[in-house]
PDB file of C-alpha atoms in Angstrom:
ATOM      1  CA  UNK A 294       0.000   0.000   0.000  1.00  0.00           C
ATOM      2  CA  UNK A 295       1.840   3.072  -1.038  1.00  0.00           C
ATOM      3  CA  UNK A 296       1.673   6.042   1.884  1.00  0.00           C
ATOM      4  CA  UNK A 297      -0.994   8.764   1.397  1.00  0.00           C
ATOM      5  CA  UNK A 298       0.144  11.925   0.383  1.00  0.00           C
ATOM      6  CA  UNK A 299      -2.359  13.589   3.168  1.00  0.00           C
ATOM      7  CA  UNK A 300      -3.804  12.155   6.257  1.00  0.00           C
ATOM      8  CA  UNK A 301      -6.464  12.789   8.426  1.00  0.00           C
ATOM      9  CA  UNK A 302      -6.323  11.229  12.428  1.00  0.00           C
ATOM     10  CA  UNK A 303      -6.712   7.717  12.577  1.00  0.00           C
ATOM     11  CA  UNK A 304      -5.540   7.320   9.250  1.00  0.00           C
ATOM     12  CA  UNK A 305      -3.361   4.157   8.718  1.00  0.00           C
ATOM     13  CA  UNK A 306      -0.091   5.144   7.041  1.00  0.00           C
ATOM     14  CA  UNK A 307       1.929   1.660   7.114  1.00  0.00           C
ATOM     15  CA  UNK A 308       3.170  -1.083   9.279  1.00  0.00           C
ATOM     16  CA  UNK A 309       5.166  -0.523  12.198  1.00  0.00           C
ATOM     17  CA  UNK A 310       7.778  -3.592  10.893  1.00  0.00           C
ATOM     18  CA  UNK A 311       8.675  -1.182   8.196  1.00  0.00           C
ATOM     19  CA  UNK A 312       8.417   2.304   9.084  1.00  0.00           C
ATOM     20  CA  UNK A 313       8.554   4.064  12.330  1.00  0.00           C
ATOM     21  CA  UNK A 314       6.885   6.251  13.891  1.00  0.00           C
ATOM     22  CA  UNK A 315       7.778  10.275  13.944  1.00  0.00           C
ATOM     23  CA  UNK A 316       6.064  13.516  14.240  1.00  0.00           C
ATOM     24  CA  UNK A 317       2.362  13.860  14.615  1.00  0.00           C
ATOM     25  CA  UNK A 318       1.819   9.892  14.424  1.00  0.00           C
ATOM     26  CA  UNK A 319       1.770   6.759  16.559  1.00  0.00           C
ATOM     27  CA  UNK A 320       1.303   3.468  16.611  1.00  0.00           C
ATOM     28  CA  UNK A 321      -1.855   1.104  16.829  1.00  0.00           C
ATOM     29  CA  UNK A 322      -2.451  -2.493  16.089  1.00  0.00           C
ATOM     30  CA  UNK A 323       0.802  -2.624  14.540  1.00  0.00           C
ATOM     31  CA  UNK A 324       0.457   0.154  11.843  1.00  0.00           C
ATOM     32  CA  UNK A 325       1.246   3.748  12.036  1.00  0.00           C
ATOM     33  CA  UNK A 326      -1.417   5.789  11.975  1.00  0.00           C
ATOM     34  CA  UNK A 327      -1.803   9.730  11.877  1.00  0.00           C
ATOM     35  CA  UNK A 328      -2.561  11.767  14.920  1.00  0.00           C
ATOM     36  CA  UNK A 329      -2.652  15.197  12.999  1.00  0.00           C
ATOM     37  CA  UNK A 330      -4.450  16.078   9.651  1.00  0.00           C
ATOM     38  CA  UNK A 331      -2.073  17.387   7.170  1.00  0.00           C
ATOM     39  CA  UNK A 332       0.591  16.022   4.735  1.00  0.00           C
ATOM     40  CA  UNK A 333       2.704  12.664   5.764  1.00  0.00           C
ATOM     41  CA  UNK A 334       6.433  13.554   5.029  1.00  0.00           C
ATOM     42  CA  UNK A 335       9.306  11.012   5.300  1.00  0.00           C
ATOM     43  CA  UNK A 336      12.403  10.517   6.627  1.00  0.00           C
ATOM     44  CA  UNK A 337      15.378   8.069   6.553  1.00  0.00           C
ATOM     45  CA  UNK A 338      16.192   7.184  10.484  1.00  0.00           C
ATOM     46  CA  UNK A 339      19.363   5.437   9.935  1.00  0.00           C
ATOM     47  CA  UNK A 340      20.651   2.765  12.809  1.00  0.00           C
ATOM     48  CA  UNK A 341      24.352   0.503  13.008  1.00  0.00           C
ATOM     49  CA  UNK A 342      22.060  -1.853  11.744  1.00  0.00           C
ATOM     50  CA  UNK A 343      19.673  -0.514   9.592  1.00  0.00           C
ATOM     51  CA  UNK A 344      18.032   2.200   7.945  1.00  0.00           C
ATOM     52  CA  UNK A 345      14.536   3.002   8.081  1.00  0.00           C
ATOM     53  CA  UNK A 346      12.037   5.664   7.255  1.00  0.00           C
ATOM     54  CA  UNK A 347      10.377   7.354   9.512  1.00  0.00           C
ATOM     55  CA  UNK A 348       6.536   8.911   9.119  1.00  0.00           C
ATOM     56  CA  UNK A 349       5.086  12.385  10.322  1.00  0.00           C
ATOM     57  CA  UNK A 350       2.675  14.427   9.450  1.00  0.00           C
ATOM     58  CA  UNK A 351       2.133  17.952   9.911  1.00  0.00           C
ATOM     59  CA  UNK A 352      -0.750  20.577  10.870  1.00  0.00           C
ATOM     60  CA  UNK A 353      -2.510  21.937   8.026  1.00  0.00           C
ATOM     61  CA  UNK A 354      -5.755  23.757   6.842  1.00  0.00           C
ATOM     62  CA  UNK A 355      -9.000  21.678   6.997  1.00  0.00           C
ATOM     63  CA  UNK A 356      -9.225  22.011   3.197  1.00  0.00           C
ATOM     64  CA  UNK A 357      -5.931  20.878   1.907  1.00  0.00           C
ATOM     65  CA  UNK A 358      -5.866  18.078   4.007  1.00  0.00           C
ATOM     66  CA  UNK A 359      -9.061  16.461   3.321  1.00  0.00           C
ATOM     67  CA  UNK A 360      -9.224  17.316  -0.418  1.00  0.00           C
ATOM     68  CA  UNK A 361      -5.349  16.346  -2.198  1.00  0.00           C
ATOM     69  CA  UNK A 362      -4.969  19.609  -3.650  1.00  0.00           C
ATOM     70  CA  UNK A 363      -4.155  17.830  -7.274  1.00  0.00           C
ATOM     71  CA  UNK A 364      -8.228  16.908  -6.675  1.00  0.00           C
ATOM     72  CA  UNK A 365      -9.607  20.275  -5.216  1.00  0.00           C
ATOM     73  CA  UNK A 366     -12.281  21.643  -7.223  1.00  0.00           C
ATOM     74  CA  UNK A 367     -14.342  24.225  -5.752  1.00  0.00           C
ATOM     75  CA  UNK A 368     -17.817  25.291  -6.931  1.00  0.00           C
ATOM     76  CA  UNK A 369     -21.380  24.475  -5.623  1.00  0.00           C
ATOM     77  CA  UNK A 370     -21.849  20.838  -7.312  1.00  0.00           C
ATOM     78  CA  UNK A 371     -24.912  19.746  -5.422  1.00  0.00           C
ATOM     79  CA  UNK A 372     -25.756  16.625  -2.815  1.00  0.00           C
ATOM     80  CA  UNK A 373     -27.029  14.013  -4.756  1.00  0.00           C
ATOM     81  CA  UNK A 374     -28.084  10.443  -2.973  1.00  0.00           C
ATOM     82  CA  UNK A 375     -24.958   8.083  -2.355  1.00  0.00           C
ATOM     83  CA  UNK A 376     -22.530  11.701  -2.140  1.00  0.00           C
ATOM     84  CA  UNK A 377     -20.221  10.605  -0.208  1.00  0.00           C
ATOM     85  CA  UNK A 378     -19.479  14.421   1.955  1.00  0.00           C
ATOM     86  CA  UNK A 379     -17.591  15.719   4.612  1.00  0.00           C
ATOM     87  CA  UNK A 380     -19.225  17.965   7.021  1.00  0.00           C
ATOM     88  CA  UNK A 381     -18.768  20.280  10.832  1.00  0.00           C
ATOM     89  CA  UNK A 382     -20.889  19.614  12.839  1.00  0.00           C
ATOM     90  CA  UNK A 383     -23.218  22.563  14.395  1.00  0.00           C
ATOM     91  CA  UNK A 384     -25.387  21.635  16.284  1.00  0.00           C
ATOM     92  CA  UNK A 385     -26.554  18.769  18.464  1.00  0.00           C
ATOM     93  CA  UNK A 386     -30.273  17.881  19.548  1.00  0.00           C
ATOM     94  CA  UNK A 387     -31.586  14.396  21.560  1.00  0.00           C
ATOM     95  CA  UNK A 388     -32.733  13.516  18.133  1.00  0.00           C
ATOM     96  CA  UNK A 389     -30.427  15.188  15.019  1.00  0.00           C
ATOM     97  CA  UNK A 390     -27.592  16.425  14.792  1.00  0.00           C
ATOM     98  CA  UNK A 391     -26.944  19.416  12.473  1.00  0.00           C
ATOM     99  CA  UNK A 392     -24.133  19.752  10.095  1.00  0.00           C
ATOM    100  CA  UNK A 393     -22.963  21.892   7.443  1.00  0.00           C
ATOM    101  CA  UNK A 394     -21.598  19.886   4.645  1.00  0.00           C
ATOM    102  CA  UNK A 395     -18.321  21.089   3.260  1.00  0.00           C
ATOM    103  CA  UNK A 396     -16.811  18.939   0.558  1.00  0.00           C
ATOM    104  CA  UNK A 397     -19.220  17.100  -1.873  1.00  0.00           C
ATOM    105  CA  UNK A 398     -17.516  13.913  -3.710  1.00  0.00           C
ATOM    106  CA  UNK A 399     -14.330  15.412  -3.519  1.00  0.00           C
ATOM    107  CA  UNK A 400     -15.603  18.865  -4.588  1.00  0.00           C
ATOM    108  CA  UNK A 401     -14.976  21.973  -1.601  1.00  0.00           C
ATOM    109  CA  UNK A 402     -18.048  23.774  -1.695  1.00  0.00           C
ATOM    110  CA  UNK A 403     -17.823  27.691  -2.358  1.00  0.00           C
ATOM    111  CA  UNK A 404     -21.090  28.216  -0.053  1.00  0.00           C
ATOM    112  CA  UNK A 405     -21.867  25.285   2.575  1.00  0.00           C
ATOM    113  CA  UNK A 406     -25.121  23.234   2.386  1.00  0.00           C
ATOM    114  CA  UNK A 407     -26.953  22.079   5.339  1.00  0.00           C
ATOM    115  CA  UNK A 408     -27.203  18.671   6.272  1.00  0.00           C
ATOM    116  CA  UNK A 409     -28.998  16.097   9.283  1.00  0.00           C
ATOM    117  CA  UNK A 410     -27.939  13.017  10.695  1.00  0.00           C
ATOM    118  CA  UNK A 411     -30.999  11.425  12.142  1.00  0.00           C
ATOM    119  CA  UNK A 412     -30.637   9.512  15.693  1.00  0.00           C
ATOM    120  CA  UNK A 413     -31.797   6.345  13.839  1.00  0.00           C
ATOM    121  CA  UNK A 414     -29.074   6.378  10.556  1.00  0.00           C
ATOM    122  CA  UNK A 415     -25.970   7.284  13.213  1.00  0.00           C
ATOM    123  CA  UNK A 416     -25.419   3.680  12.955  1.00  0.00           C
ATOM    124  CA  UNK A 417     -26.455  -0.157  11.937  1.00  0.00           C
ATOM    125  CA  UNK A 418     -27.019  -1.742  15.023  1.00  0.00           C
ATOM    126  CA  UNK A 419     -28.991  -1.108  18.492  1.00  0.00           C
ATOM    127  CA  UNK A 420     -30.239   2.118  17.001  1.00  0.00           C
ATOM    128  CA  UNK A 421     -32.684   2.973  19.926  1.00  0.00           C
ATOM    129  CA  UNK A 422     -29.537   3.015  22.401  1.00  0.00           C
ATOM    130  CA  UNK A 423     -27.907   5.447  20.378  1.00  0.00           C
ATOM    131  CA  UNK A 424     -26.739   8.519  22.583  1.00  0.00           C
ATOM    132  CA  UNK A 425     -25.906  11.179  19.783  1.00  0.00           C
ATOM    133  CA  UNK A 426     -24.006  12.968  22.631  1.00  0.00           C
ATOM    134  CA  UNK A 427     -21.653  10.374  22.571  1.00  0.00           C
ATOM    135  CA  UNK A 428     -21.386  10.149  18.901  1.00  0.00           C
ATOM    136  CA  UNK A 429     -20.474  13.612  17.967  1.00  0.00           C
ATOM    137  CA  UNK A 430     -20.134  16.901  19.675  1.00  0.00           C
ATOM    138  CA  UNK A 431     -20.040  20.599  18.192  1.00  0.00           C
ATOM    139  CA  UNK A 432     -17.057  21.105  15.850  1.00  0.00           C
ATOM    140  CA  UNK A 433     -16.422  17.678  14.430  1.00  0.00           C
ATOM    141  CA  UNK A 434     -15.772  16.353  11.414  1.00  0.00           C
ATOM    142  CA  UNK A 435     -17.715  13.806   9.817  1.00  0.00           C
ATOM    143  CA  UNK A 436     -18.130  11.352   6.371  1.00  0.00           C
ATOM    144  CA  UNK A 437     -21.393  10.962   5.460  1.00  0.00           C
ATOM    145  CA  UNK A 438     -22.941   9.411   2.914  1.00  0.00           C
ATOM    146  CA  UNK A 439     -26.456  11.411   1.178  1.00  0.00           C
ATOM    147  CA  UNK A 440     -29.333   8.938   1.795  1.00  0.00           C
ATOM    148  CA  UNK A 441     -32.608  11.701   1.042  1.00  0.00           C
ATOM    149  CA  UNK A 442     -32.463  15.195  -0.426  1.00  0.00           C
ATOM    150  CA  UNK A 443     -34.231  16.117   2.477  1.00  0.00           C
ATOM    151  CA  UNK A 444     -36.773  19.311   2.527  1.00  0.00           C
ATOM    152  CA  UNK A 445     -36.102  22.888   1.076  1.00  0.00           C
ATOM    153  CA  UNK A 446     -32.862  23.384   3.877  1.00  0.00           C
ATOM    154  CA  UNK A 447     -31.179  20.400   4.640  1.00  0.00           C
ATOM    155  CA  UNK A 448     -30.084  17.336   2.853  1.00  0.00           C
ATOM    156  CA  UNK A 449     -30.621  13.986   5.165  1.00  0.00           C
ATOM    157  CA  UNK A 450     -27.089  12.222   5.846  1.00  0.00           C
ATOM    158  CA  UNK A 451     -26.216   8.436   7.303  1.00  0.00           C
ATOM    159  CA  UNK A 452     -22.939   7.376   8.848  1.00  0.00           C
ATOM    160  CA  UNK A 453     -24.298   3.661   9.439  1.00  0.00           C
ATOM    161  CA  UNK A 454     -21.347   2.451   7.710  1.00  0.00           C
ATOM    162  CA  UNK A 455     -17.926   1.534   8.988  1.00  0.00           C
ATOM    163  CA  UNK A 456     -15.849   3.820   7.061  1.00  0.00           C
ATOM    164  CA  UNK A 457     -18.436   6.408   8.124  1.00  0.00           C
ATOM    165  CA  UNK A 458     -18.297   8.952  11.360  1.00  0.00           C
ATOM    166  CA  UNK A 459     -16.156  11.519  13.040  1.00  0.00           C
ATOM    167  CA  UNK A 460     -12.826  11.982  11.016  1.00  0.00           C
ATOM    168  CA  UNK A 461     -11.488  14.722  13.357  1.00  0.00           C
ATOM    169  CA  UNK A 462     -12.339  15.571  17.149  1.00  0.00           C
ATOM    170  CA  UNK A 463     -11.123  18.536  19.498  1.00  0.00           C
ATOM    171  CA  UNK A 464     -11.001  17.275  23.159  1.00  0.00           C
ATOM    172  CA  UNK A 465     -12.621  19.496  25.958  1.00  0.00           C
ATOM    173  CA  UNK A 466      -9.181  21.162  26.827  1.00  0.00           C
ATOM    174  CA  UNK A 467      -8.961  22.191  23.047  1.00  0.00           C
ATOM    175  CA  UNK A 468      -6.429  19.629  21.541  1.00  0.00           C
ATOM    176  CA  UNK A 469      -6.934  17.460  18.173  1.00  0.00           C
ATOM    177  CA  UNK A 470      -7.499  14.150  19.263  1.00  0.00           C
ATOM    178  CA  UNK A 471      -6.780  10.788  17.750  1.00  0.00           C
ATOM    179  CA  UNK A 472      -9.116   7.787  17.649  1.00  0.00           C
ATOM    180  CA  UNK A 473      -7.906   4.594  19.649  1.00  0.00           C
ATOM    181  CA  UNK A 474     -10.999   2.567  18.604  1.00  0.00           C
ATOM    182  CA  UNK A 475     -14.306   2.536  16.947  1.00  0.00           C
ATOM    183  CA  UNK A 476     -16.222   4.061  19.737  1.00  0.00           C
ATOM    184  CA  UNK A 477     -13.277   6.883  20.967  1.00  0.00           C
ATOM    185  CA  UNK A 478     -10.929   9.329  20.749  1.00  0.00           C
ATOM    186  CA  UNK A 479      -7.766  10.385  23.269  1.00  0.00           C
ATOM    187  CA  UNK A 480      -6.364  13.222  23.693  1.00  0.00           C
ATOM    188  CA  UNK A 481      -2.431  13.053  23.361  1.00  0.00           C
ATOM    189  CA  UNK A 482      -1.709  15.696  25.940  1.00  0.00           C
ATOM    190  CA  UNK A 483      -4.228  14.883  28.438  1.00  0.00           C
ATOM    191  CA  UNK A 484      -4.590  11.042  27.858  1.00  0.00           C
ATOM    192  CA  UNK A 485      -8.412  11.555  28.410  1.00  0.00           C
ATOM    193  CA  UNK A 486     -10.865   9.541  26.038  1.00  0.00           C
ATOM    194  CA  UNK A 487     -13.825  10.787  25.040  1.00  0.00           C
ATOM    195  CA  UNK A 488     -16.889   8.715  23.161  1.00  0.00           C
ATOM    196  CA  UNK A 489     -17.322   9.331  19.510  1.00  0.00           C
ATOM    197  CA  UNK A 490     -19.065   6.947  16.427  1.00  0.00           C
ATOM    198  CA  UNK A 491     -15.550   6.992  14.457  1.00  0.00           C
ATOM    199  CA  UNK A 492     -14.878   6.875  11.323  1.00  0.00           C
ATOM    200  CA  UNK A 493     -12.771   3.845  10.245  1.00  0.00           C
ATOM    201  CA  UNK A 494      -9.933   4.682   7.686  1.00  0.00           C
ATOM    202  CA  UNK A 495      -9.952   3.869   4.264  1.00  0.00           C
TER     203      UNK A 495
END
């Protein structure tokens, strides 16, 4: 698998037998996986008995790091079902959350659409014990997928799938977290987790 040129957190860069871990990364389950979003950069660590490269990734804008700048296009291409978006989230209710939907299939909108992710499409399994407060909270990141065009103001969004959730967290004391599994995040300087419906990389 040939390393990304961006990541996002969470994001699987390559295995730990082969590269190691530097700035802005660690390691989980054997791979080493982003704890910043922003472009992976490497390095050649070199040992008596070896030489290996080393992975980091540094802080970047919200744009360039989600969109490859090779693939930004910016206009207002419109939600259709299936888009596959990335959205903030800006509000949070018992039973929606509110988002406003940034990037459409690769495209950064110019102008932001509005979006909802209904209690019952957060995910695919014990949907009447979902706790949406422990799913997202106010300034995430999310993929969604476009399962309804909605009404006349927001377009109706799912993140039932795996791949599908938070992308990018800020903890309580204001750091960028990284996720640890599919239900959290930590914070690196704190070590405090805190529940989220994570996205798993792809």
């Amino acid at each position: 698998m040939p390393i990304p040129q961006t990541a996002y957190p969470g994001a699987s860069l390559g295995p730990s037998t082969k590269y190691i871990s530097g700035a802005g990364t660690h390691v989980h389950s054997a791979n080493v996986c982003a704890s910043l979003a922003g472009p992976v950069t490497t390095s050649k660590q070199a040992s008596p008995s070896t030489t290996s490269q080393s992975l980091s990734v540094s802080r970047t804008s919200l744009a360039t790091t989600l969109v490859p700048s090779r693939n930004v296009t910016r206009g207002n291409t419109l939600p259709k079902v299936n888009s596959v978006v990335l959205a903030r989230v800006t509000r949070l209710q018992s039973r929606q959350i509110n988002v406003s939907i940034l990037v459409v299939d690769d495209i950064v909108c110019s102008d932001a659409f509005q979006g909802i992710v209904r209690k019952e499409d957060v995910r695919g399994w014990e949907v009447d014990k979902v706790i949406l407060g422990e799913c997202f909270h106010v300034g995430d990141i999310i993929r969604a997928v476009v399962i309804s065009l909605g009404d006349q103001i927001s377009y109706y969004l799912s993140t039932a799938k795996n791949e599908l959730g938070v992308l990018m967290a800020t903890s309580e004391a204001g750091n960028q977290m990284h996720p640890i599994s599919w239900k959290e995040f930590r914070d690196p300087e704190t070590g405090r987790k805190e529940g989220r419906k994570v996205a798993k990389p792809v």
